[in-house]
Amino acid sequence: MAEQASGAVGHPLAGVATALASAAAFATSGAFGKSLLVGGWSPGAVVTMRIALAAAVLLAPALWSLRGRWGALRRNGWVVVGYGLTGVAGCQLAYFNAVTHLSVGVALLLEYLAPVLIVGWLWARHGQRPRRLTTIGVGLAVAGLLLVLDVLDGGSVSAVGVVWGLAAAVCLVLYFLLADHVDADVPPLALAGGGLLVGALSLGLAGWVGVLGMARGAEHVPLGGVVVPWWVPVLVIALVAAAFAYVSGIAAVRLLGAKVASFVALTEVLFAVVFAWLVLAELPTLVQLLGGVLIVAGLVAVRADERPASEPDRDEPVLTRPVPTI
């Protein structure tokens, strides 16, 4: 494995704060993106605009961050391409295909099985058998997601949709693991910018060949009780839910590790509920609030189960740093 940036640089709270900021940023895409969908824009068009604009915004900063480090980018080229194809484009495509066959709640639940899959991967591939607190944390987090997403109350199930939802979860796993695998010499800006560029090109190609619908909707869309030009929510989901979210997400993975960062990312669901309340007036229920408590409890359990940085296990790879979503 390439040399990692994971040496737990700085205070652990900095990593948690960064991961929470990333989760909150990713969560804005739901409420603001929905305004475009309501206005007749296709999911493919919304996702492609979001990723392409974010890639354009990060292009110059990414190039600036790479000054003198082009060799590191060449060595990690396959990681950047894989990150863009899976963690950016693949995750978006799989999720939006899932929601065409499933309820949003079920699709999100399937995608956010990623932290559980990461625990299983680390166990199967690197022998990192989950300890008791991690197992408890997984159980609490999954139970919390069930409540927050309200999938127990009439969620529809489709075999095709389940396959797409699981594909989104696998892509989310790769988002975390690839971000954790890249050399420390590759700045988060460079990885995020390169991944977004690859993702934008992939989505554009998918639209060009007809795999992804690119229907244009209304010029003005409803948002927070008012009508705004279409580009207002596009700017929010591109600058906040993509550009900032991906950069801060990668930085968080480098501080926390793939496993912990993936569990903190579950809070995106909570933030999504809050933004839906503020922007769309969709109030969370008491059951959803209880689910939020369970998710937080699961995060605390997983974080408490991490080995101290001063006592690494030499038999295990060091994984210490972090959307979607969507």
mmCIF file of C-alpha atoms in Angstrom:
data_model
loop_
_atom_site.group_PDB
_atom_site.id
_atom_site.type_symbol
_atom_site.label_atom_id
_atom_site.label_comp_id
_atom_site.label_asym_id
_atom_site.label_seq_id
_atom_site.Cartn_x
_atom_site.Cartn_y
_atom_site.Cartn_z
ATOM 1 C CA MET A 1 0.000 0.000 0.000
ATOM 2 C CA ALA A 2 1.164 3.519 -0.760
ATOM 3 C CA GLU A 3 2.349 5.686 2.049
ATOM 4 C CA GLN A 4 -0.664 7.036 3.855
ATOM 5 C CA ALA A 5 -1.523 10.464 5.087
ATOM 6 C CA SER A 6 -3.150 8.897 8.006
ATOM 7 C CA GLY A 7 -0.842 9.507 10.773
ATOM 8 C CA ALA A 8 -3.507 11.126 12.864
ATOM 9 C CA VAL A 9 -2.234 14.629 12.419
ATOM 10 C CA GLY A 10 -3.804 17.127 14.789
ATOM 11 C CA HIS A 11 -6.520 16.670 17.405
ATOM 12 C CA PRO A 12 -9.099 13.893 16.731
ATOM 13 C CA LEU A 13 -11.898 16.444 17.201
ATOM 14 C CA ALA A 14 -10.604 18.270 14.120
ATOM 15 C CA GLY A 15 -11.220 15.139 12.060
ATOM 16 C CA VAL A 16 -14.728 14.678 13.454
ATOM 17 C CA ALA A 17 -15.552 18.364 12.866
ATOM 18 C CA THR A 18 -14.269 18.145 9.289
ATOM 19 C CA ALA A 19 -16.260 14.963 8.632
ATOM 20 C CA LEU A 20 -19.412 16.551 10.069
ATOM 21 C CA ALA A 21 -18.919 19.628 7.895
ATOM 22 C CA SER A 22 -18.580 17.375 4.851
ATOM 23 C CA ALA A 23 -21.710 15.398 5.772
ATOM 24 C CA ALA A 24 -23.697 18.608 6.275
ATOM 25 C CA ALA A 25 -22.498 19.931 2.925
ATOM 26 C CA PHE A 26 -23.429 16.723 1.101
ATOM 27 C CA ALA A 27 -26.844 16.829 2.781
ATOM 28 C CA THR A 28 -27.780 20.140 1.139
ATOM 29 C CA SER A 29 -28.020 18.373 -2.211
ATOM 30 C CA GLY A 30 -31.287 16.689 -1.242
ATOM 31 C CA ALA A 31 -33.383 19.749 -0.428
ATOM 32 C CA PHE A 32 -31.904 22.015 -3.108
ATOM 33 C CA GLY A 33 -31.723 19.300 -5.753
ATOM 34 C CA LYS A 34 -35.355 18.388 -5.157
ATOM 35 C CA SER A 35 -36.403 21.888 -6.195
ATOM 36 C CA LEU A 36 -34.900 21.229 -9.627
ATOM 37 C CA LEU A 37 -36.539 17.809 -9.892
ATOM 38 C CA VAL A 38 -39.906 19.346 -9.004
ATOM 39 C CA GLY A 39 -39.233 21.890 -11.746
ATOM 40 C CA GLY A 40 -38.955 19.123 -14.335
ATOM 41 C CA TRP A 41 -35.158 18.699 -14.492
ATOM 42 C CA SER A 42 -34.054 15.091 -14.867
ATOM 43 C CA PRO A 43 -31.826 13.541 -12.175
ATOM 44 C CA GLY A 44 -29.094 13.018 -14.763
ATOM 45 C CA ALA A 45 -29.087 16.681 -15.736
ATOM 46 C CA VAL A 46 -29.010 17.803 -12.086
ATOM 47 C CA VAL A 47 -26.158 15.460 -11.152
ATOM 48 C CA THR A 48 -24.099 16.313 -14.226
ATOM 49 C CA MET A 49 -24.468 20.071 -13.690
ATOM 50 C CA ARG A 50 -23.528 19.647 -10.043
ATOM 51 C CA ILE A 51 -20.382 17.613 -10.713
ATOM 52 C CA ALA A 52 -19.273 19.520 -13.841
ATOM 53 C CA LEU A 53 -19.561 22.934 -12.194
ATOM 54 C CA ALA A 54 -17.762 21.716 -9.083
ATOM 55 C CA ALA A 55 -14.969 20.300 -11.251
ATOM 56 C CA ALA A 56 -14.629 23.638 -13.050
ATOM 57 C CA VAL A 57 -14.484 25.536 -9.751
ATOM 58 C CA LEU A 58 -11.816 23.234 -8.300
ATOM 59 C CA LEU A 59 -9.674 23.007 -11.449
ATOM 60 C CA ALA A 60 -7.450 26.020 -10.753
ATOM 61 C CA PRO A 61 -7.077 25.359 -6.980
ATOM 62 C CA ALA A 62 -6.288 21.696 -7.713
ATOM 63 C CA LEU A 63 -3.577 22.646 -10.204
ATOM 64 C CA TRP A 64 -2.162 25.192 -7.744
ATOM 65 C CA SER A 65 -2.056 22.596 -4.955
ATOM 66 C CA LEU A 66 -0.056 20.249 -7.201
ATOM 67 C CA ARG A 67 2.838 22.622 -7.863
ATOM 68 C CA GLY A 68 5.965 20.495 -7.614
ATOM 69 C CA ARG A 69 3.954 17.313 -6.952
ATOM 70 C CA TRP A 70 3.144 16.113 -10.463
ATOM 71 C CA GLY A 71 5.103 12.919 -9.865
ATOM 72 C CA ALA A 72 2.812 12.047 -6.949
ATOM 73 C CA LEU A 73 -0.224 12.580 -9.161
ATOM 74 C CA ARG A 74 1.204 10.278 -11.839
ATOM 75 C CA ARG A 75 1.942 7.580 -9.248
ATOM 76 C CA ASN A 76 -1.625 7.808 -7.962
ATOM 77 C CA GLY A 77 -3.320 8.305 -11.311
ATOM 78 C CA TRP A 78 -5.262 5.054 -11.072
ATOM 79 C CA VAL A 79 -6.574 6.055 -7.635
ATOM 80 C CA VAL A 80 -7.823 9.418 -8.930
ATOM 81 C CA VAL A 81 -9.495 7.805 -11.946
ATOM 82 C CA GLY A 82 -11.034 5.064 -9.807
ATOM 83 C CA TYR A 83 -12.237 7.642 -7.288
ATOM 84 C CA GLY A 84 -13.907 9.680 -10.027
ATOM 85 C CA LEU A 85 -15.505 6.694 -11.732
ATOM 86 C CA THR A 86 -16.825 5.072 -8.541
ATOM 87 C CA GLY A 87 -16.995 7.557 -5.660
ATOM 88 C CA VAL A 88 -18.272 10.387 -7.858
ATOM 89 C CA ALA A 89 -19.931 9.205 -11.096
ATOM 90 C CA GLY A 90 -20.733 5.615 -10.128
ATOM 91 C CA CYS A 91 -22.315 6.509 -6.811
ATOM 92 C CA GLN A 92 -24.490 9.195 -8.430
ATOM 93 C CA LEU A 93 -25.631 6.966 -11.282
ATOM 94 C CA ALA A 94 -26.353 3.970 -9.059
ATOM 95 C CA TYR A 95 -28.310 6.021 -6.530
ATOM 96 C CA PHE A 96 -30.543 7.740 -9.055
ATOM 97 C CA ASN A 97 -31.204 4.447 -10.810
ATOM 98 C CA ALA A 98 -32.114 2.966 -7.411
ATOM 99 C CA VAL A 99 -34.664 5.673 -6.638
ATOM 100 C CA THR A 100 -36.443 5.009 -9.929
ATOM 101 C CA HIS A 101 -37.320 1.541 -8.581
ATOM 102 C CA LEU A 102 -37.345 2.094 -4.803
ATOM 103 C CA SER A 103 -38.550 4.664 -2.322
ATOM 104 C CA VAL A 104 -35.900 7.256 -1.432
ATOM 105 C CA GLY A 105 -35.710 5.874 2.106
ATOM 106 C CA VAL A 106 -34.955 2.316 1.031
ATOM 107 C CA ALA A 107 -32.427 3.498 -1.564
ATOM 108 C CA LEU A 108 -30.583 5.618 0.993
ATOM 109 C CA LEU A 109 -30.574 2.788 3.515
ATOM 110 C CA LEU A 110 -28.993 0.455 0.972
ATOM 111 C CA GLU A 111 -26.356 3.039 0.030
ATOM 112 C CA TYR A 112 -25.503 3.680 3.658
ATOM 113 C CA LEU A 113 -24.742 0.043 4.259
ATOM 114 C CA ALA A 114 -21.270 1.184 3.139
ATOM 115 C CA PRO A 115 -19.833 1.516 6.693
ATOM 116 C CA VAL A 116 -20.919 -2.052 7.455
ATOM 117 C CA LEU A 117 -19.324 -3.241 4.218
ATOM 118 C CA ILE A 118 -16.092 -1.431 5.130
ATOM 119 C CA VAL A 119 -15.968 -3.202 8.493
ATOM 120 C CA GLY A 120 -16.505 -6.507 6.681
ATOM 121 C CA TRP A 121 -13.837 -5.691 4.079
ATOM 122 C CA LEU A 122 -11.241 -4.785 6.702
ATOM 123 C CA TRP A 123 -12.027 -8.042 8.493
ATOM 124 C CA ALA A 124 -11.897 -10.236 5.358
ATOM 125 C CA ARG A 125 -8.985 -8.532 3.593
ATOM 126 C CA HIS A 126 -6.770 -7.332 6.463
ATOM 127 C CA GLY A 127 -7.857 -9.505 9.365
ATOM 128 C CA GLN A 128 -9.236 -6.551 11.333
ATOM 129 C CA ARG A 129 -11.897 -8.478 13.220
ATOM 130 C CA PRO A 130 -14.443 -5.972 14.595
ATOM 131 C CA ARG A 131 -14.391 -5.722 18.351
ATOM 132 C CA ARG A 132 -17.470 -5.585 20.544
ATOM 133 C CA LEU A 133 -17.976 -1.823 20.502
ATOM 134 C CA THR A 134 -17.655 -1.670 16.706
ATOM 135 C CA THR A 135 -20.224 -4.456 16.355
ATOM 136 C CA ILE A 136 -22.575 -2.644 18.713
ATOM 137 C CA GLY A 137 -21.973 0.609 16.831
ATOM 138 C CA VAL A 138 -22.836 -1.040 13.512
ATOM 139 C CA GLY A 139 -26.071 -2.372 14.958
ATOM 140 C CA LEU A 140 -27.059 0.969 16.484
ATOM 141 C CA ALA A 141 -26.226 2.914 13.311
ATOM 142 C CA VAL A 142 -28.211 0.568 11.048
ATOM 143 C CA ALA A 143 -31.176 0.634 13.454
ATOM 144 C CA GLY A 144 -30.972 4.432 13.546
ATOM 145 C CA LEU A 145 -30.963 4.637 9.765
ATOM 146 C CA LEU A 146 -34.056 2.428 9.607
ATOM 147 C CA LEU A 147 -35.870 4.887 11.866
ATOM 148 C CA VAL A 148 -34.566 8.124 10.324
ATOM 149 C CA LEU A 149 -35.357 6.994 6.781
ATOM 150 C CA ASP A 150 -38.726 5.590 7.888
ATOM 151 C CA VAL A 151 -38.291 2.532 5.657
ATOM 152 C CA LEU A 152 -40.387 0.356 7.976
ATOM 153 C CA ASP A 153 -43.500 2.316 7.039
ATOM 154 C CA GLY A 154 -44.458 1.242 3.552
ATOM 155 C CA GLY A 155 -41.089 1.318 1.782
ATOM 156 C CA SER A 156 -41.350 -0.323 -1.639
ATOM 157 C CA VAL A 157 -38.884 -3.034 -2.669
ATOM 158 C CA SER A 158 -37.764 -4.015 -6.162
ATOM 159 C CA ALA A 159 -35.067 -6.545 -7.030
ATOM 160 C CA VAL A 160 -33.618 -4.256 -9.716
ATOM 161 C CA GLY A 161 -33.693 -1.320 -7.320
ATOM 162 C CA VAL A 162 -31.981 -3.346 -4.604
ATOM 163 C CA VAL A 163 -29.162 -4.219 -7.030
ATOM 164 C CA TRP A 164 -28.689 -0.538 -7.893
ATOM 165 C CA GLY A 165 -28.844 0.429 -4.212
ATOM 166 C CA LEU A 166 -26.166 -2.113 -3.321
ATOM 167 C CA ALA A 167 -24.078 -0.844 -6.256
ATOM 168 C CA ALA A 168 -24.314 2.648 -4.748
ATOM 169 C CA ALA A 169 -23.129 1.224 -1.411
ATOM 170 C CA VAL A 170 -20.129 -0.433 -3.082
ATOM 171 C CA CYS A 171 -19.255 2.833 -4.827
ATOM 172 C CA LEU A 172 -19.498 4.637 -1.495
ATOM 173 C CA VAL A 173 -17.139 2.061 0.029
ATOM 174 C CA LEU A 174 -14.661 2.772 -2.761
ATOM 175 C CA TYR A 175 -15.077 6.511 -2.160
ATOM 176 C CA PHE A 176 -13.751 6.051 1.373
ATOM 177 C CA LEU A 177 -11.158 3.360 0.704
ATOM 178 C CA LEU A 178 -9.626 5.076 -2.336
ATOM 179 C CA ALA A 179 -9.464 8.398 -0.495
ATOM 180 C CA ASP A 180 -7.660 6.524 2.284
ATOM 181 C CA HIS A 181 -5.283 4.784 -0.115
ATOM 182 C CA VAL A 182 -3.798 7.760 -1.968
ATOM 183 C CA ASP A 183 -0.301 9.027 -1.100
ATOM 184 C CA ALA A 184 -0.008 11.848 1.406
ATOM 185 C CA ASP A 185 1.785 13.872 -1.298
ATOM 186 C CA VAL A 186 -1.480 14.185 -3.253
ATOM 187 C CA PRO A 187 -3.390 17.125 -1.690
ATOM 188 C CA PRO A 188 -7.130 16.719 -0.977
ATOM 189 C CA LEU A 189 -7.796 19.514 -3.479
ATOM 190 C CA ALA A 190 -6.019 17.565 -6.204
ATOM 191 C CA LEU A 191 -7.812 14.298 -5.478
ATOM 192 C CA ALA A 192 -11.209 16.010 -5.247
ATOM 193 C CA GLY A 193 -10.641 18.115 -8.353
ATOM 194 C CA GLY A 194 -9.306 15.201 -10.377
ATOM 195 C CA GLY A 195 -12.074 12.885 -9.215
ATOM 196 C CA LEU A 196 -14.769 15.449 -10.022
ATOM 197 C CA LEU A 197 -13.280 16.020 -13.473
ATOM 198 C CA VAL A 198 -13.265 12.277 -14.184
ATOM 199 C CA GLY A 199 -16.795 12.025 -12.800
ATOM 200 C CA ALA A 200 -18.054 14.930 -14.911
ATOM 201 C CA LEU A 201 -16.560 13.463 -18.079
ATOM 202 C CA SER A 202 -18.062 10.054 -17.252
ATOM 203 C CA LEU A 203 -21.515 11.504 -16.603
ATOM 204 C CA GLY A 204 -21.324 13.594 -19.766
ATOM 205 C CA LEU A 205 -20.429 10.498 -21.770
ATOM 206 C CA ALA A 206 -23.291 8.562 -20.157
ATOM 207 C CA GLY A 207 -25.680 11.339 -21.169
ATOM 208 C CA TRP A 208 -24.268 11.509 -24.700
ATOM 209 C CA VAL A 209 -24.772 7.794 -25.351
ATOM 210 C CA GLY A 210 -28.253 7.870 -23.822
ATOM 211 C CA VAL A 211 -27.575 5.922 -20.624
ATOM 212 C CA LEU A 212 -28.422 8.949 -18.488
ATOM 213 C CA GLY A 213 -31.405 11.224 -19.151
ATOM 214 C CA MET A 214 -30.510 14.904 -19.542
ATOM 215 C CA ALA A 215 -33.928 16.585 -19.730
ATOM 216 C CA ARG A 216 -33.964 20.332 -19.084
ATOM 217 C CA GLY A 217 -36.730 21.666 -16.838
ATOM 218 C CA ALA A 218 -38.273 25.018 -15.954
ATOM 219 C CA GLU A 219 -36.312 28.268 -15.880
ATOM 220 C CA HIS A 220 -37.688 29.032 -12.395
ATOM 221 C CA VAL A 221 -38.166 26.476 -9.622
ATOM 222 C CA PRO A 222 -39.789 26.482 -6.143
ATOM 223 C CA LEU A 223 -37.393 26.767 -3.212
ATOM 224 C CA GLY A 224 -38.229 27.441 0.420
ATOM 225 C CA GLY A 225 -41.637 28.930 -0.332
ATOM 226 C CA VAL A 226 -40.379 31.214 -3.115
ATOM 227 C CA VAL A 227 -39.625 30.832 -6.803
ATOM 228 C CA VAL A 228 -35.995 31.257 -7.852
ATOM 229 C CA PRO A 229 -34.001 30.919 -11.101
ATOM 230 C CA TRP A 230 -32.805 27.357 -11.772
ATOM 231 C CA TRP A 231 -29.160 28.331 -11.341
ATOM 232 C CA VAL A 232 -29.629 29.253 -7.649
ATOM 233 C CA PRO A 233 -30.047 25.651 -6.390
ATOM 234 C CA VAL A 234 -27.467 24.503 -8.965
ATOM 235 C CA LEU A 235 -24.855 26.811 -7.425
ATOM 236 C CA VAL A 236 -25.646 25.499 -3.937
ATOM 237 C CA ILE A 237 -25.382 21.815 -4.838
ATOM 238 C CA ALA A 238 -22.270 22.409 -6.965
ATOM 239 C CA LEU A 239 -20.270 24.690 -4.671
ATOM 240 C CA VAL A 240 -21.444 23.402 -1.285
ATOM 241 C CA ALA A 241 -22.678 19.833 -1.873
ATOM 242 C CA ALA A 242 -19.885 18.922 -4.291
ATOM 243 C CA ALA A 243 -16.793 21.157 -4.329
ATOM 244 C CA PHE A 244 -16.611 21.844 -0.584
ATOM 245 C CA ALA A 245 -18.116 18.505 0.419
ATOM 246 C CA TYR A 246 -15.627 16.371 -1.510
ATOM 247 C CA VAL A 247 -12.547 18.340 -0.430
ATOM 248 C CA SER A 248 -13.537 18.334 3.243
ATOM 249 C CA GLY A 249 -14.571 14.679 2.980
ATOM 250 C CA ILE A 250 -11.151 13.617 1.713
ATOM 251 C CA ALA A 251 -9.438 15.692 4.395
ATOM 252 C CA ALA A 252 -11.619 14.027 7.048
ATOM 253 C CA VAL A 253 -10.687 10.533 5.806
ATOM 254 C CA ARG A 254 -7.032 11.438 6.205
ATOM 255 C CA LEU A 255 -7.661 12.498 9.787
ATOM 256 C CA LEU A 256 -10.031 9.732 10.901
ATOM 257 C CA GLY A 257 -9.553 6.711 8.653
ATOM 258 C CA ALA A 258 -12.011 5.094 6.249
ATOM 259 C CA LYS A 259 -13.983 3.182 8.889
ATOM 260 C CA VAL A 260 -14.643 5.999 11.365
ATOM 261 C CA ALA A 261 -15.150 8.590 8.628
ATOM 262 C CA SER A 262 -17.741 6.373 6.931
ATOM 263 C CA PHE A 263 -19.722 6.131 10.166
ATOM 264 C CA VAL A 264 -19.565 9.886 10.746
ATOM 265 C CA ALA A 265 -20.858 10.262 7.175
ATOM 266 C CA LEU A 266 -24.097 8.595 8.323
ATOM 267 C CA THR A 267 -24.957 11.938 9.919
ATOM 268 C CA GLU A 268 -25.624 13.176 6.380
ATOM 269 C CA VAL A 269 -29.047 11.587 6.765
ATOM 270 C CA LEU A 270 -29.691 13.676 9.884
ATOM 271 C CA PHE A 271 -28.526 16.855 8.207
ATOM 272 C CA ALA A 272 -30.710 16.015 5.200
ATOM 273 C CA VAL A 273 -33.730 15.823 7.505
ATOM 274 C CA VAL A 274 -32.847 19.214 9.009
ATOM 275 C CA PHE A 275 -32.392 20.884 5.599
ATOM 276 C CA ALA A 276 -35.642 19.348 4.341
ATOM 277 C CA TRP A 277 -37.315 20.897 7.396
ATOM 278 C CA LEU A 278 -35.768 24.335 6.857
ATOM 279 C CA VAL A 279 -36.006 24.527 3.062
ATOM 280 C CA LEU A 280 -38.974 22.321 2.203
ATOM 281 C CA ALA A 281 -40.951 22.501 5.477
ATOM 282 C CA GLU A 282 -40.805 18.698 5.783
ATOM 283 C CA LEU A 283 -40.796 18.208 9.548
ATOM 284 C CA PRO A 284 -38.983 15.213 11.074
ATOM 285 C CA THR A 285 -41.052 12.837 13.202
ATOM 286 C CA LEU A 286 -40.317 11.705 16.731
ATOM 287 C CA VAL A 287 -39.322 8.305 15.333
ATOM 288 C CA GLN A 288 -36.765 10.010 13.067
ATOM 289 C CA LEU A 289 -35.369 11.939 16.029
ATOM 290 C CA LEU A 290 -35.010 8.681 17.956
ATOM 291 C CA GLY A 291 -33.184 7.241 14.955
ATOM 292 C CA GLY A 292 -30.813 10.199 15.073
ATOM 293 C CA VAL A 293 -29.986 9.425 18.691
ATOM 294 C CA LEU A 294 -29.200 5.810 17.765
ATOM 295 C CA ILE A 295 -26.918 6.899 14.908
ATOM 296 C CA VAL A 296 -24.992 9.227 17.192
ATOM 297 C CA ALA A 297 -24.691 6.445 19.769
ATOM 298 C CA GLY A 298 -23.336 4.138 17.062
ATOM 299 C CA LEU A 299 -20.757 6.733 16.019
ATOM 300 C CA VAL A 300 -19.606 7.163 19.600
ATOM 301 C CA ALA A 301 -19.229 3.384 19.992
ATOM 302 C CA VAL A 302 -17.177 2.978 16.804
ATOM 303 C CA ARG A 303 -14.974 5.975 17.621
ATOM 304 C CA ALA A 304 -14.390 4.704 21.178
ATOM 305 C CA ASP A 305 -13.332 1.332 19.767
ATOM 306 C CA GLU A 306 -10.470 2.810 17.721
ATOM 307 C CA ARG A 307 -6.970 1.942 18.933
ATOM 308 C CA PRO A 308 -4.993 4.850 20.322
ATOM 309 C CA ALA A 309 -2.567 6.323 17.777
ATOM 310 C CA SER A 310 0.298 5.517 20.169
ATOM 311 C CA GLU A 311 -0.550 1.797 20.095
ATOM 312 C CA PRO A 312 -0.887 0.745 16.442
ATOM 313 C CA ASP A 313 -1.354 -2.887 15.495
ATOM 314 C CA ARG A 314 1.541 -3.710 13.172
ATOM 315 C CA ASP A 315 -0.482 -6.468 11.522
ATOM 316 C CA GLU A 316 -3.132 -4.007 10.345
ATOM 317 C CA PRO A 317 -2.851 -1.275 7.718
ATOM 318 C CA VAL A 318 -3.151 2.252 9.075
ATOM 319 C CA LEU A 319 -6.409 3.762 7.908
ATOM 320 C CA THR A 320 -6.924 7.182 9.370
ATOM 321 C CA ARG A 321 -8.728 9.781 7.295
ATOM 322 C CA PRO A 322 -12.926 10.385 4.969
ATOM 323 C CA VAL A 323 -20.476 12.270 -0.124
ATOM 324 C CA PRO A 324 -23.112 11.224 -1.900
ATOM 325 C CA THR A 325 -24.275 11.405 -1.767
ATOM 326 C CA ILE A 326 -26.493 12.629 -3.549
#
